[in-house]
mmCIF file of C-alpha atoms in Angstrom:
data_model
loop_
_atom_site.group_PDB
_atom_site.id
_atom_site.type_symbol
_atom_site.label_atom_id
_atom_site.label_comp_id
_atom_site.label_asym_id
_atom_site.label_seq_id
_atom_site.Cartn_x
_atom_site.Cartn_y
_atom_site.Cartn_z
ATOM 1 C CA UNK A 1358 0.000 0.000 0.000
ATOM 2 C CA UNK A 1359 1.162 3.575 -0.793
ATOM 3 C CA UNK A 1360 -0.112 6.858 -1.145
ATOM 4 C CA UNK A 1361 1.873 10.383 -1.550
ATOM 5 C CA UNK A 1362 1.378 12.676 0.739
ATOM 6 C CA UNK A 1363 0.443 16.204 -0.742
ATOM 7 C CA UNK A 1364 0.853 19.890 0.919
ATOM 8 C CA UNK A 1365 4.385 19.025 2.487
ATOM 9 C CA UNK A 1366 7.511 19.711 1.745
ATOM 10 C CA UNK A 1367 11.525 20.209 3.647
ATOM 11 C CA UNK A 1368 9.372 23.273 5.279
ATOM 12 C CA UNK A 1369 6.993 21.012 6.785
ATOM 13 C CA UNK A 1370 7.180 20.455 10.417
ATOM 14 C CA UNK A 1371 8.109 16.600 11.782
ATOM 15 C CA UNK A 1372 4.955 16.787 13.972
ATOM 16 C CA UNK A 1373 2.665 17.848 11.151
ATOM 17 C CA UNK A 1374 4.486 14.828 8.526
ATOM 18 C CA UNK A 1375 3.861 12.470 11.739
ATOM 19 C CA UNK A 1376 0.643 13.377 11.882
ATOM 20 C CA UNK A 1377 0.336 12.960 8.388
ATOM 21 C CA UNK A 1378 1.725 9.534 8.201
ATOM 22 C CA UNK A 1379 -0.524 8.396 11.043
ATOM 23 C CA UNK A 1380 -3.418 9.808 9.423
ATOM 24 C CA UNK A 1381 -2.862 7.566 6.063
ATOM 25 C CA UNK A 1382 -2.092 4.145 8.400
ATOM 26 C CA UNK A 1383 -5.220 4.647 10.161
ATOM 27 C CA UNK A 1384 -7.340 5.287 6.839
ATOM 28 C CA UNK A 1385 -5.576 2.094 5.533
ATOM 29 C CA UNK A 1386 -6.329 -0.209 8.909
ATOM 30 C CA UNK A 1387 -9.983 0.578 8.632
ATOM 31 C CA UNK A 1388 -10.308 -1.455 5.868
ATOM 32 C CA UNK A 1389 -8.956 -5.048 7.836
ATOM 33 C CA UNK A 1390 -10.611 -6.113 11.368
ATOM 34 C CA UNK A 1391 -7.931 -6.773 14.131
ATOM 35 C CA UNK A 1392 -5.416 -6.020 11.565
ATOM 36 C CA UNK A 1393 -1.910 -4.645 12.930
ATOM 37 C CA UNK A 1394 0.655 -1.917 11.259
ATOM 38 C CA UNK A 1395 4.590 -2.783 11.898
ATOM 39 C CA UNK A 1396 6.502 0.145 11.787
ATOM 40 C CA UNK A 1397 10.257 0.069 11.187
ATOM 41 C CA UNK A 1398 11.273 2.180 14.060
ATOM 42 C CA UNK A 1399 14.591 1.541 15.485
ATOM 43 C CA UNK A 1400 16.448 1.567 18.767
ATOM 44 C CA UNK A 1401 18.359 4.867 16.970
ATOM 45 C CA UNK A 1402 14.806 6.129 16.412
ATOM 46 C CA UNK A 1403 14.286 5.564 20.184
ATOM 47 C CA UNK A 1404 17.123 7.561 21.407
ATOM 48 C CA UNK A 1405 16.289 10.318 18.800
ATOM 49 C CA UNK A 1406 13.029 10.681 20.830
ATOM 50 C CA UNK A 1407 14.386 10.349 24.069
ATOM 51 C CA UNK A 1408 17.122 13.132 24.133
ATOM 52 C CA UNK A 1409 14.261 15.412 21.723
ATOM 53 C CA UNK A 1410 11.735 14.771 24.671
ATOM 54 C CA UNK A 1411 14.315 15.016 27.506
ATOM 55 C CA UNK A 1412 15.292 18.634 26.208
ATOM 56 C CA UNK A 1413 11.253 20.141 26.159
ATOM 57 C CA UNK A 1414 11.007 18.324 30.189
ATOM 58 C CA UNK A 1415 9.323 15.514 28.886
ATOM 59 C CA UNK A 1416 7.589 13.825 32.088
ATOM 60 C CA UNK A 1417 8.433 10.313 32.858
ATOM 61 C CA UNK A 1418 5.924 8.917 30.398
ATOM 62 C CA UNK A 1419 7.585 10.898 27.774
ATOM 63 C CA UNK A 1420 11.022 9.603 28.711
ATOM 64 C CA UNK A 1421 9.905 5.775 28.377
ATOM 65 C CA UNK A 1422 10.159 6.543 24.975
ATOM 66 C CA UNK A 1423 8.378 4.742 21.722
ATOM 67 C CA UNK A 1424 6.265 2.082 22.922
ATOM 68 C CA UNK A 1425 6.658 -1.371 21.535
ATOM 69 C CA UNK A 1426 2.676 -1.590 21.123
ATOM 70 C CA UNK A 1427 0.262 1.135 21.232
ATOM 71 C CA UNK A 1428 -3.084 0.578 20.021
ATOM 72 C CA UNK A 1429 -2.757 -1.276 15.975
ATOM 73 C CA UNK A 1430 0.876 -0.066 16.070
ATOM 74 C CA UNK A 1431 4.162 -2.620 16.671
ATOM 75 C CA UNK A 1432 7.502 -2.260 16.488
ATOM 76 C CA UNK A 1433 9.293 -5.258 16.272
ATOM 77 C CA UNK A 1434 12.648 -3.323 15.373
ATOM 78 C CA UNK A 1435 12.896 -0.963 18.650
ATOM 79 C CA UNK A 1436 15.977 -3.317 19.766
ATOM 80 C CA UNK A 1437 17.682 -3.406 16.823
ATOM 81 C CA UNK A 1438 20.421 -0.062 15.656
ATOM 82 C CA UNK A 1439 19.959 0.882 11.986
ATOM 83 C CA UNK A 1440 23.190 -0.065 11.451
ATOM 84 C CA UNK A 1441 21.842 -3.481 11.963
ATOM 85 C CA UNK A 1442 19.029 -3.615 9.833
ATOM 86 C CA UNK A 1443 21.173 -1.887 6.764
ATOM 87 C CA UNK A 1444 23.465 -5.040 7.252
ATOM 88 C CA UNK A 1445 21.038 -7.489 7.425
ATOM 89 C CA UNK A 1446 19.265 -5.684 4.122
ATOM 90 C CA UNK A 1447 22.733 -5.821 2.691
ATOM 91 C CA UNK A 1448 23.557 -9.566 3.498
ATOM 92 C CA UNK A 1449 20.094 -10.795 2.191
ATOM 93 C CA UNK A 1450 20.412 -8.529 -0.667
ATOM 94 C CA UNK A 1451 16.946 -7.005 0.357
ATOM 95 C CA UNK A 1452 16.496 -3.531 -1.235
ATOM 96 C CA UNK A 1453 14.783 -0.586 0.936
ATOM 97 C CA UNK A 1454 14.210 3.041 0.618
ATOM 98 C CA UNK A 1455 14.755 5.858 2.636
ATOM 99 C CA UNK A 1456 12.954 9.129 2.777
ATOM 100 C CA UNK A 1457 15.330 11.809 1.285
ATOM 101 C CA UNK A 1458 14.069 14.224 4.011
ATOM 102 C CA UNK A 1459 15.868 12.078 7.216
ATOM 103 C CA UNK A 1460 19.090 13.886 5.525
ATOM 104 C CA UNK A 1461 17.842 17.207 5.740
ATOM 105 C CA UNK A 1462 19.817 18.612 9.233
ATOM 106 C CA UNK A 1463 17.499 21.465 9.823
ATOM 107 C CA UNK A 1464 15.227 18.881 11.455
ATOM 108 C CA UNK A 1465 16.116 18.613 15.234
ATOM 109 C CA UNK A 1466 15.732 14.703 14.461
ATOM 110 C CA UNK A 1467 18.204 14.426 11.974
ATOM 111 C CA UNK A 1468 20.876 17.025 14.076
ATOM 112 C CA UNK A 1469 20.247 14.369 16.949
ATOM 113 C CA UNK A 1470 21.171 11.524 13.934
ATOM 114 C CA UNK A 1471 23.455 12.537 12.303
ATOM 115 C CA UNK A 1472 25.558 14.610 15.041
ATOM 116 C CA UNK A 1473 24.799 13.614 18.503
ATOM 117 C CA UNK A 1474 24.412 10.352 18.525
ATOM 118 C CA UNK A 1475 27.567 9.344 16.558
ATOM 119 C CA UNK A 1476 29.622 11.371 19.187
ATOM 120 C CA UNK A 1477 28.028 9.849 21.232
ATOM 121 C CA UNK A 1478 29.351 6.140 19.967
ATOM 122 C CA UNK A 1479 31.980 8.011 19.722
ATOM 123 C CA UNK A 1480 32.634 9.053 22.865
ATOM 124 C CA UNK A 1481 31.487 5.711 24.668
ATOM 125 C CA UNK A 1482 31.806 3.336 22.026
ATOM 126 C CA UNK A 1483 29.212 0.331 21.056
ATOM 127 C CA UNK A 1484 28.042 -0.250 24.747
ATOM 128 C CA UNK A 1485 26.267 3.282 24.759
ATOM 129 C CA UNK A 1486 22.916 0.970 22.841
ATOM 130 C CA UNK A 1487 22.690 -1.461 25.274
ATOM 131 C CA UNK A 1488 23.338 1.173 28.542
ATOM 132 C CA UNK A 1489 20.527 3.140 26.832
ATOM 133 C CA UNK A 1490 18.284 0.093 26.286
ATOM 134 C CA UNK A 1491 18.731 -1.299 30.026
ATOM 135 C CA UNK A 1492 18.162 2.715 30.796
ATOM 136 C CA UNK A 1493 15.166 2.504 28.909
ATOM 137 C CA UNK A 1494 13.891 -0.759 30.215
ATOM 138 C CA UNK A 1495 14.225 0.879 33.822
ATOM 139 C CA UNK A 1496 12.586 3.958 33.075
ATOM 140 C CA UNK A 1497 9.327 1.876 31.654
ATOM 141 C CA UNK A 1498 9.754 -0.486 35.104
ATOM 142 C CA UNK A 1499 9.473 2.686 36.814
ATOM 143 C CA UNK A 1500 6.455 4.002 34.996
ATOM 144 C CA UNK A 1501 4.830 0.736 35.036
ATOM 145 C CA UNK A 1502 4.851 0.600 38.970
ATOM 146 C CA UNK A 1503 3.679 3.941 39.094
ATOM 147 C CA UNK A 1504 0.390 3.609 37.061
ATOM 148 C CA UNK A 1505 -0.128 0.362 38.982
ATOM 149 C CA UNK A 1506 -0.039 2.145 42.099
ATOM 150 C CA UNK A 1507 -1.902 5.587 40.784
ATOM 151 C CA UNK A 1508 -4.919 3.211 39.378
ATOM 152 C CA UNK A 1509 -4.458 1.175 42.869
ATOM 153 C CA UNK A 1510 -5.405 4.934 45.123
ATOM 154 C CA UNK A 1511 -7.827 6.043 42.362
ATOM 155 C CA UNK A 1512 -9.760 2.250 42.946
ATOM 156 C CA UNK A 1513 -9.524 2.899 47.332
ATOM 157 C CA UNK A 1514 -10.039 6.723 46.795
ATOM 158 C CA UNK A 1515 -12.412 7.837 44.028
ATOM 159 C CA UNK A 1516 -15.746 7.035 42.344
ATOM 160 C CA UNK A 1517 -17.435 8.430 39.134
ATOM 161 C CA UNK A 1518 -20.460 9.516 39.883
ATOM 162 C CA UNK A 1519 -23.076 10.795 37.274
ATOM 163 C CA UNK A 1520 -21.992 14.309 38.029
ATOM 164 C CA UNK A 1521 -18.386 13.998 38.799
ATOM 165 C CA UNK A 1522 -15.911 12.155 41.071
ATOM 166 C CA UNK A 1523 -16.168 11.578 44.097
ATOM 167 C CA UNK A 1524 -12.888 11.367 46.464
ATOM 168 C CA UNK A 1525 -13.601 9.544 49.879
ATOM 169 C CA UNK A 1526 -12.066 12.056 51.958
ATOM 170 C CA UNK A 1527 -12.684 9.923 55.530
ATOM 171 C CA UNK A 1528 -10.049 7.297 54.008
#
């Protein structure tokens, strides 16, 4: 399946070409029941996000980064480095393509590709991916115990009512 996107160009903001893109999958998922869409998202795409987030203050949630599953999304390549998937293209002599615009530096994504995070292999080598993975994998731990334990208070605590919530104060 592919359709062009129209109205966009270099000027075009990465949120508004995100939104974009999302817009087309969920147009095309309509059209299968319980049908999934695997993106090719990679473990650079993750850290892209992370240190983008981490500068705006991103909360916690933010920080835990692309989510493996979310809704008819998965990404069964968040684990793997690009570098990985070119070679494995190259050794199985599979062709891809790559959007032109992931070159274009005047994106704060592609400064973060193409300049941070190479000085940053750089600087600590190979190991950085799998510090940043067990980083990651700790931050979503984190998370994970703190929703369990929000929805856990809101369960004792609250109750939706047909005009609002009501908080038990006496508890």
């Amino acid at each position: 399946y592919s359709k062009k996107l129209s109205g966009y160009n270099l000027k075009s903001s990465e949120n508004d070409l995100r939104d974009a893109r999302y817009a087309v999958f969920n147009e095309f998922i309509k059209q299968y029941d319980n049908a999934k869409i695997a993106t090719a998202h990679t473990l650079d795409d993750q850290i892209e996000t992370f240190f983008m987030r981490l500068a705006k203050g991103s909360k916690l949630k933010g920080l835990c980064g692309i989510p493996v599953k979310r809704d008819m999304f998965i990404r069964p390549m968040l684990n793997l480095t690009k570098k990985e998937i070119y070679q494995f293209a190259s050794e199985k002599k599979i062709s891809y393509r790559e959007d032109y615009t992931n070159k274009d530096i005047n994106k704060l994504r592609n400064r973060i590709r193409h300049q941070l995070i190479p000085e940053l292999i750089d600087v600590f080598g190979e190991v950085f991916y799998k510090g940043f993975q067990q980083s990651q994998f700790d931050l979503n731990e984190i998370h994970a115990v703190f929703i369990r334990n929000m929805e856990s208070i809101t369960d004792k605590y609250l109750r939706v009512e047909d005009n609002g919530i009501e908080i038990d104060i006496n508890s």
